[in-house]
Amino acid sequence: MYNVKRVMALVLPVLALGTSAQNTQAGMVGFPLPLRGVIEKIRFSEPTLAPMAYTMFCMRYADECKPKARARMVFRGGATRLTKQRIADLIEVNASVNRSIVPQRNERGLAGEEWLINPARGDCNDYAVSKRHELLARGWPMRDLLLSEVVTSSGEHHLVLVVRAKGGDIVLDNLNAQIRSWSQARYRWVRMQTPANPDHWAAVAQAGA
């Protein structure tokens, strides 16, 4: 378990959180996994269909997908600033959800796939939507909590939560206890929710594309 006070003590003196690459990298010193190196936002290419399981998820949990009318203006803002409280949120939510759900593979294939919030047992999809749910409950803007489909080195499709923060996108993942820059997560990125509308998904532009 991460020692939040120790992380805060290391992070806060250097968290300039400016827009320059130098300030961004300095601001990440002391984060659970130092997010040094390439820190940037994921780039989108063309629009694409959302996963069918996401559509079913939104039918089950409508409030997780449709912001209230008075809250729609949040989609006009930018990435979240990583304050002391925001960093604590990420550390606590990532660790608590990873602990609380017992891993269980989906043996029923795509036809039987369900995305459930905080089940006793579940797979990657359940971890990702549960973390998103917990951060939304703490007041995080929906535009900066983006579900993303990736492919692992073994060829397995996998769901992670991407947090769009000032300075770059970071990943909360049940396959790795550490919070990482998206460029440090060695996956093939497939598609992701867009910040402008959680119902709209886009393909992820591959490096060098």
PDB file of C-alpha atoms in Angstrom:
ATOM      1  CA  MET A   1       0.000   0.000   0.000  1.00  0.00           C
ATOM      2  CA  TYR A   2       1.288   3.450  -0.819  1.00  0.00           C
ATOM      3  CA  ASN A   3       2.130   5.789   2.055  1.00  0.00           C
ATOM      4  CA  VAL A   4       0.089   8.799   0.985  1.00  0.00           C
ATOM      5  CA  LYS A   5       1.789  11.252   3.362  1.00  0.00           C
ATOM      6  CA  ARG A   6       5.212  10.235   2.115  1.00  0.00           C
ATOM      7  CA  VAL A   7       4.112  10.569  -1.509  1.00  0.00           C
ATOM      8  CA  MET A   8       2.658  14.008  -0.786  1.00  0.00           C
ATOM      9  CA  ALA A   9       5.846  15.131   0.916  1.00  0.00           C
ATOM     10  CA  LEU A  10       7.859  14.162  -2.137  1.00  0.00           C
ATOM     11  CA  VAL A  11       5.454  15.464  -4.742  1.00  0.00           C
ATOM     12  CA  LEU A  12       4.218  18.780  -3.457  1.00  0.00           C
ATOM     13  CA  PRO A  13       7.521  20.709  -3.225  1.00  0.00           C
ATOM     14  CA  VAL A  14       8.132  20.149  -6.929  1.00  0.00           C
ATOM     15  CA  LEU A  15       4.599  20.125  -8.315  1.00  0.00           C
ATOM     16  CA  ALA A  16       4.756  23.181 -10.491  1.00  0.00           C
ATOM     17  CA  LEU A  17       2.147  21.594 -12.769  1.00  0.00           C
ATOM     18  CA  GLY A  18       2.833  23.995 -15.563  1.00  0.00           C
ATOM     19  CA  THR A  19       2.420  23.291 -19.236  1.00  0.00           C
ATOM     20  CA  SER A  20       6.089  22.926 -20.139  1.00  0.00           C
ATOM     21  CA  ALA A  21       7.607  19.445 -20.428  1.00  0.00           C
ATOM     22  CA  GLN A  22      10.302  20.352 -17.905  1.00  0.00           C
ATOM     23  CA  ASN A  23       7.809  21.436 -15.253  1.00  0.00           C
ATOM     24  CA  THR A  24       5.605  18.442 -15.940  1.00  0.00           C
ATOM     25  CA  GLN A  25       8.411  15.928 -15.506  1.00  0.00           C
ATOM     26  CA  ALA A  26       9.631  17.638 -12.339  1.00  0.00           C
ATOM     27  CA  GLY A  27       6.100  17.608 -10.974  1.00  0.00           C
ATOM     28  CA  MET A  28       5.886  13.841 -11.341  1.00  0.00           C
ATOM     29  CA  VAL A  29       8.889  13.128  -9.097  1.00  0.00           C
ATOM     30  CA  GLY A  30       7.739  11.069  -6.135  1.00  0.00           C
ATOM     31  CA  PHE A  31       4.524   9.800  -7.721  1.00  0.00           C
ATOM     32  CA  PRO A  32       3.950   6.048  -7.020  1.00  0.00           C
ATOM     33  CA  LEU A  33       5.770   5.184 -10.209  1.00  0.00           C
ATOM     34  CA  PRO A  34       7.887   8.159 -11.311  1.00  0.00           C
ATOM     35  CA  LEU A  35       6.271   9.356 -14.506  1.00  0.00           C
ATOM     36  CA  ARG A  36       9.453  10.527 -16.125  1.00  0.00           C
ATOM     37  CA  GLY A  37      10.294  10.406 -19.806  1.00  0.00           C
ATOM     38  CA  VAL A  38       7.601  10.905 -22.414  1.00  0.00           C
ATOM     39  CA  ILE A  39       4.490  12.352 -20.764  1.00  0.00           C
ATOM     40  CA  GLU A  40       1.839  13.459 -23.195  1.00  0.00           C
ATOM     41  CA  LYS A  41      -1.784  13.092 -24.125  1.00  0.00           C
ATOM     42  CA  ILE A  42      -3.080  10.198 -26.166  1.00  0.00           C
ATOM     43  CA  ARG A  43      -3.921  11.268 -29.701  1.00  0.00           C
ATOM     44  CA  PHE A  44      -7.107  10.161 -31.409  1.00  0.00           C
ATOM     45  CA  SER A  45      -7.601   9.257 -35.037  1.00  0.00           C
ATOM     46  CA  GLU A  46     -11.000   8.510 -36.558  1.00  0.00           C
ATOM     47  CA  PRO A  47     -14.275   8.009 -34.641  1.00  0.00           C
ATOM     48  CA  THR A  48     -15.217   4.403 -33.971  1.00  0.00           C
ATOM     49  CA  LEU A  49     -18.030   2.391 -32.419  1.00  0.00           C
ATOM     50  CA  ALA A  50     -18.097   1.972 -28.666  1.00  0.00           C
ATOM     51  CA  PRO A  51     -17.783  -1.606 -27.376  1.00  0.00           C
ATOM     52  CA  MET A  52     -21.173  -3.321 -27.194  1.00  0.00           C
ATOM     53  CA  ALA A  53     -20.499  -4.072 -23.525  1.00  0.00           C
ATOM     54  CA  TYR A  54     -20.155  -0.322 -22.904  1.00  0.00           C
ATOM     55  CA  THR A  55     -23.604   0.257 -24.434  1.00  0.00           C
ATOM     56  CA  MET A  56     -25.035  -2.402 -22.134  1.00  0.00           C
ATOM     57  CA  PHE A  57     -23.180  -0.845 -19.196  1.00  0.00           C
ATOM     58  CA  CYS A  58     -24.836   2.510 -19.904  1.00  0.00           C
ATOM     59  CA  MET A  59     -28.265   0.878 -19.990  1.00  0.00           C
ATOM     60  CA  ARG A  60     -27.578  -0.580 -16.538  1.00  0.00           C
ATOM     61  CA  TYR A  61     -25.831   2.486 -15.079  1.00  0.00           C
ATOM     62  CA  ALA A  62     -27.318   5.474 -16.917  1.00  0.00           C
ATOM     63  CA  ASP A  63     -25.862   8.035 -14.478  1.00  0.00           C
ATOM     64  CA  GLU A  64     -22.331   6.830 -15.270  1.00  0.00           C
ATOM     65  CA  CYS A  65     -22.704   7.812 -18.924  1.00  0.00           C
ATOM     66  CA  LYS A  66     -25.061  10.783 -19.079  1.00  0.00           C
ATOM     67  CA  PRO A  67     -24.110  13.899 -17.116  1.00  0.00           C
ATOM     68  CA  LYS A  68     -26.969  15.939 -15.722  1.00  0.00           C
ATOM     69  CA  ALA A  69     -28.015  18.840 -17.949  1.00  0.00           C
ATOM     70  CA  ARG A  70     -26.574  21.448 -15.615  1.00  0.00           C
ATOM     71  CA  ALA A  71     -23.262  19.582 -15.518  1.00  0.00           C
ATOM     72  CA  ARG A  72     -22.721  19.358 -19.261  1.00  0.00           C
ATOM     73  CA  MET A  73     -20.564  22.459 -19.237  1.00  0.00           C
ATOM     74  CA  VAL A  74     -17.801  20.400 -17.586  1.00  0.00           C
ATOM     75  CA  PHE A  75     -17.019  18.964 -21.004  1.00  0.00           C
ATOM     76  CA  ARG A  76     -15.791  22.391 -22.106  1.00  0.00           C
ATOM     77  CA  GLY A  77     -12.935  22.415 -19.643  1.00  0.00           C
ATOM     78  CA  GLY A  78      -9.445  21.014 -19.897  1.00  0.00           C
ATOM     79  CA  ALA A  79      -7.440  18.333 -18.146  1.00  0.00           C
ATOM     80  CA  THR A  80      -7.540  17.972 -14.378  1.00  0.00           C
ATOM     81  CA  ARG A  81      -4.906  19.733 -12.310  1.00  0.00           C
ATOM     82  CA  LEU A  82      -3.168  17.282  -9.991  1.00  0.00           C
ATOM     83  CA  THR A  83      -3.581  18.896  -6.598  1.00  0.00           C
ATOM     84  CA  LYS A  84      -2.597  17.216  -3.351  1.00  0.00           C
ATOM     85  CA  GLN A  85      -6.148  15.908  -2.926  1.00  0.00           C
ATOM     86  CA  ARG A  86      -6.384  14.686  -6.525  1.00  0.00           C
ATOM     87  CA  ILE A  87      -3.162  12.706  -6.183  1.00  0.00           C
ATOM     88  CA  ALA A  88      -4.455  11.165  -2.944  1.00  0.00           C
ATOM     89  CA  ASP A  89      -7.688  10.246  -4.735  1.00  0.00           C
ATOM     90  CA  LEU A  90      -5.817   8.406  -7.484  1.00  0.00           C
ATOM     91  CA  ILE A  91      -3.626   6.498  -5.056  1.00  0.00           C
ATOM     92  CA  GLU A  92      -6.477   5.500  -2.756  1.00  0.00           C
ATOM     93  CA  VAL A  93      -8.994   4.557  -5.443  1.00  0.00           C
ATOM     94  CA  ASN A  94      -6.504   2.576  -7.509  1.00  0.00           C
ATOM     95  CA  ALA A  95      -5.326   0.596  -4.495  1.00  0.00           C
ATOM     96  CA  SER A  96      -8.737   0.048  -2.901  1.00  0.00           C
ATOM     97  CA  VAL A  97     -10.463  -1.195  -6.067  1.00  0.00           C
ATOM     98  CA  ASN A  98      -7.541  -3.483  -6.927  1.00  0.00           C
ATOM     99  CA  ARG A  99      -7.836  -4.968  -3.430  1.00  0.00           C
ATOM    100  CA  SER A 100     -11.606  -5.252  -3.224  1.00  0.00           C
ATOM    101  CA  ILE A 101     -12.354  -7.187  -6.433  1.00  0.00           C
ATOM    102  CA  VAL A 102     -11.193 -10.793  -6.651  1.00  0.00           C
ATOM    103  CA  PRO A 103      -9.867 -11.477 -10.181  1.00  0.00           C
ATOM    104  CA  GLN A 104     -12.096 -13.737 -12.233  1.00  0.00           C
ATOM    105  CA  ARG A 105     -11.794 -14.321 -15.970  1.00  0.00           C
ATOM    106  CA  ASN A 106     -14.818 -13.980 -18.218  1.00  0.00           C
ATOM    107  CA  GLU A 107     -15.246 -17.450 -19.668  1.00  0.00           C
ATOM    108  CA  ARG A 108     -18.412 -16.585 -21.597  1.00  0.00           C
ATOM    109  CA  GLY A 109     -16.802 -14.508 -24.345  1.00  0.00           C
ATOM    110  CA  LEU A 110     -18.109 -11.247 -25.796  1.00  0.00           C
ATOM    111  CA  ALA A 111     -21.731 -12.399 -25.720  1.00  0.00           C
ATOM    112  CA  GLY A 112     -21.600 -12.834 -21.946  1.00  0.00           C
ATOM    113  CA  GLU A 113     -19.451  -9.822 -21.125  1.00  0.00           C
ATOM    114  CA  GLU A 114     -20.765  -7.483 -18.425  1.00  0.00           C
ATOM    115  CA  TRP A 115     -19.173  -4.374 -16.971  1.00  0.00           C
ATOM    116  CA  LEU A 116     -20.164  -4.198 -13.300  1.00  0.00           C
ATOM    117  CA  ILE A 117     -19.375  -1.599 -10.652  1.00  0.00           C
ATOM    118  CA  ASN A 118     -17.730  -2.962  -7.502  1.00  0.00           C
ATOM    119  CA  PRO A 119     -18.592  -6.662  -7.864  1.00  0.00           C
ATOM    120  CA  ALA A 120     -17.077  -9.148  -5.426  1.00  0.00           C
ATOM    121  CA  ARG A 121     -15.367 -10.899  -8.363  1.00  0.00           C
ATOM    122  CA  GLY A 122     -14.631  -9.546 -11.795  1.00  0.00           C
ATOM    123  CA  ASP A 123     -12.291  -8.962 -14.696  1.00  0.00           C
ATOM    124  CA  CYS A 124     -10.462  -5.931 -16.088  1.00  0.00           C
ATOM    125  CA  ASN A 125     -13.666  -4.244 -17.233  1.00  0.00           C
ATOM    126  CA  ASP A 126     -15.088  -4.261 -13.714  1.00  0.00           C
ATOM    127  CA  TYR A 127     -11.908  -2.809 -12.232  1.00  0.00           C
ATOM    128  CA  ALA A 128     -11.851   0.015 -14.788  1.00  0.00           C
ATOM    129  CA  VAL A 129     -15.499   1.077 -14.450  1.00  0.00           C
ATOM    130  CA  SER A 130     -15.315   0.779 -10.653  1.00  0.00           C
ATOM    131  CA  LYS A 131     -12.332   3.132 -10.483  1.00  0.00           C
ATOM    132  CA  ARG A 132     -14.109   5.561 -12.778  1.00  0.00           C
ATOM    133  CA  HIS A 133     -17.225   5.358 -10.590  1.00  0.00           C
ATOM    134  CA  GLU A 134     -15.263   6.031  -7.397  1.00  0.00           C
ATOM    135  CA  LEU A 135     -13.465   9.041  -8.879  1.00  0.00           C
ATOM    136  CA  LEU A 136     -16.741  10.461 -10.215  1.00  0.00           C
ATOM    137  CA  ALA A 137     -18.165  10.126  -6.698  1.00  0.00           C
ATOM    138  CA  ARG A 138     -15.238  12.204  -5.437  1.00  0.00           C
ATOM    139  CA  GLY A 139     -16.072  15.017  -7.830  1.00  0.00           C
ATOM    140  CA  TRP A 140     -13.719  14.279 -10.706  1.00  0.00           C
ATOM    141  CA  PRO A 141     -15.000  15.563 -14.073  1.00  0.00           C
ATOM    142  CA  MET A 142     -16.310  12.871 -16.388  1.00  0.00           C
ATOM    143  CA  ARG A 143     -14.383  14.362 -19.321  1.00  0.00           C
ATOM    144  CA  ASP A 144     -11.064  13.350 -17.722  1.00  0.00           C
ATOM    145  CA  LEU A 145     -11.956   9.744 -16.816  1.00  0.00           C
ATOM    146  CA  LEU A 146     -11.712   7.821 -20.067  1.00  0.00           C
ATOM    147  CA  LEU A 147     -12.194   4.086 -20.523  1.00  0.00           C
ATOM    148  CA  SER A 148      -9.754   2.659 -23.038  1.00  0.00           C
ATOM    149  CA  GLU A 149      -9.451  -0.676 -24.804  1.00  0.00           C
ATOM    150  CA  VAL A 150      -5.915  -1.952 -25.262  1.00  0.00           C
ATOM    151  CA  VAL A 151      -4.234  -5.191 -26.326  1.00  0.00           C
ATOM    152  CA  THR A 152      -1.649  -6.797 -24.055  1.00  0.00           C
ATOM    153  CA  SER A 153       1.624  -8.371 -25.186  1.00  0.00           C
ATOM    154  CA  SER A 154      -0.115 -11.762 -25.091  1.00  0.00           C
ATOM    155  CA  GLY A 155      -2.760 -10.547 -27.541  1.00  0.00           C
ATOM    156  CA  GLU A 156      -5.565 -10.286 -24.981  1.00  0.00           C
ATOM    157  CA  HIS A 157      -8.005  -7.376 -25.124  1.00  0.00           C
ATOM    158  CA  HIS A 158      -7.977  -5.426 -21.880  1.00  0.00           C
ATOM    159  CA  LEU A 159      -9.757  -2.366 -20.410  1.00  0.00           C
ATOM    160  CA  VAL A 160      -7.995   0.353 -18.421  1.00  0.00           C
ATOM    161  CA  LEU A 161      -8.947   3.753 -17.042  1.00  0.00           C
ATOM    162  CA  VAL A 162      -7.054   6.707 -18.491  1.00  0.00           C
ATOM    163  CA  VAL A 163      -6.997   9.873 -16.384  1.00  0.00           C
ATOM    164  CA  ARG A 164      -6.457  13.009 -18.446  1.00  0.00           C
ATOM    165  CA  ALA A 165      -4.319  15.227 -16.218  1.00  0.00           C
ATOM    166  CA  LYS A 166      -2.429  18.420 -16.926  1.00  0.00           C
ATOM    167  CA  GLY A 167       0.938  17.327 -18.274  1.00  0.00           C
ATOM    168  CA  GLY A 168      -0.209  14.029 -19.698  1.00  0.00           C
ATOM    169  CA  ASP A 169      -2.473  10.991 -19.549  1.00  0.00           C
ATOM    170  CA  ILE A 170      -1.951   8.442 -16.781  1.00  0.00           C
ATOM    171  CA  VAL A 171      -3.251   4.887 -16.449  1.00  0.00           C
ATOM    172  CA  LEU A 172      -5.024   3.040 -13.651  1.00  0.00           C
ATOM    173  CA  ASP A 173      -4.781  -0.673 -14.344  1.00  0.00           C
ATOM    174  CA  ASN A 174      -5.592  -3.860 -12.449  1.00  0.00           C
ATOM    175  CA  LEU A 175      -2.619  -5.674 -14.060  1.00  0.00           C
ATOM    176  CA  ASN A 176      -0.167  -3.235 -12.494  1.00  0.00           C
ATOM    177  CA  ALA A 177      -0.439  -1.746  -9.001  1.00  0.00           C
ATOM    178  CA  GLN A 178       1.581   1.295 -10.021  1.00  0.00           C
ATOM    179  CA  ILE A 179       0.067   4.399 -11.569  1.00  0.00           C
ATOM    180  CA  ARG A 180       1.859   5.018 -14.851  1.00  0.00           C
ATOM    181  CA  SER A 181       2.119   7.398 -17.734  1.00  0.00           C
ATOM    182  CA  TRP A 182       0.220   5.964 -20.706  1.00  0.00           C
ATOM    183  CA  SER A 183       3.510   5.813 -22.639  1.00  0.00           C
ATOM    184  CA  GLN A 184       4.925   3.500 -19.954  1.00  0.00           C
ATOM    185  CA  ALA A 185       2.023   1.060 -20.290  1.00  0.00           C
ATOM    186  CA  ARG A 186       3.320  -1.293 -22.981  1.00  0.00           C
ATOM    187  CA  TYR A 187       0.056  -1.957 -24.702  1.00  0.00           C
ATOM    188  CA  ARG A 188      -1.285  -1.576 -28.208  1.00  0.00           C
ATOM    189  CA  TRP A 189      -3.886   1.128 -27.840  1.00  0.00           C
ATOM    190  CA  VAL A 190      -7.126   0.427 -29.726  1.00  0.00           C
ATOM    191  CA  ARG A 191      -9.943   2.831 -28.877  1.00  0.00           C
ATOM    192  CA  MET A 192     -10.998   5.176 -26.101  1.00  0.00           C
ATOM    193  CA  GLN A 193     -13.800   7.410 -24.922  1.00  0.00           C
ATOM    194  CA  THR A 194     -13.426  11.006 -26.061  1.00  0.00           C
ATOM    195  CA  PRO A 195     -13.367  13.869 -23.529  1.00  0.00           C
ATOM    196  CA  ALA A 196     -16.108  15.775 -25.375  1.00  0.00           C
ATOM    197  CA  ASN A 197     -18.721  13.038 -24.915  1.00  0.00           C
ATOM    198  CA  PRO A 198     -18.415   9.731 -23.022  1.00  0.00           C
ATOM    199  CA  ASP A 199     -20.697   8.024 -25.549  1.00  0.00           C
ATOM    200  CA  HIS A 200     -18.342   8.883 -28.407  1.00  0.00           C
ATOM    201  CA  TRP A 201     -15.290   6.662 -28.836  1.00  0.00           C
ATOM    202  CA  ALA A 202     -12.326   7.137 -31.156  1.00  0.00           C
ATOM    203  CA  ALA A 203      -9.491   4.983 -32.410  1.00  0.00           C
ATOM    204  CA  VAL A 204      -6.133   5.767 -30.825  1.00  0.00           C
ATOM    205  CA  ALA A 205      -3.457   7.036 -33.187  1.00  0.00           C
ATOM    206  CA  GLN A 206      -0.457   4.734 -33.087  1.00  0.00           C
ATOM    207  CA  ALA A 207       2.983   6.151 -32.411  1.00  0.00           C
ATOM    208  CA  GLY A 208       4.497   7.567 -35.561  1.00  0.00           C
ATOM    209  CA  ALA A 209       1.153   7.634 -37.336  1.00  0.00           C
TER     210      ALA A 209
END
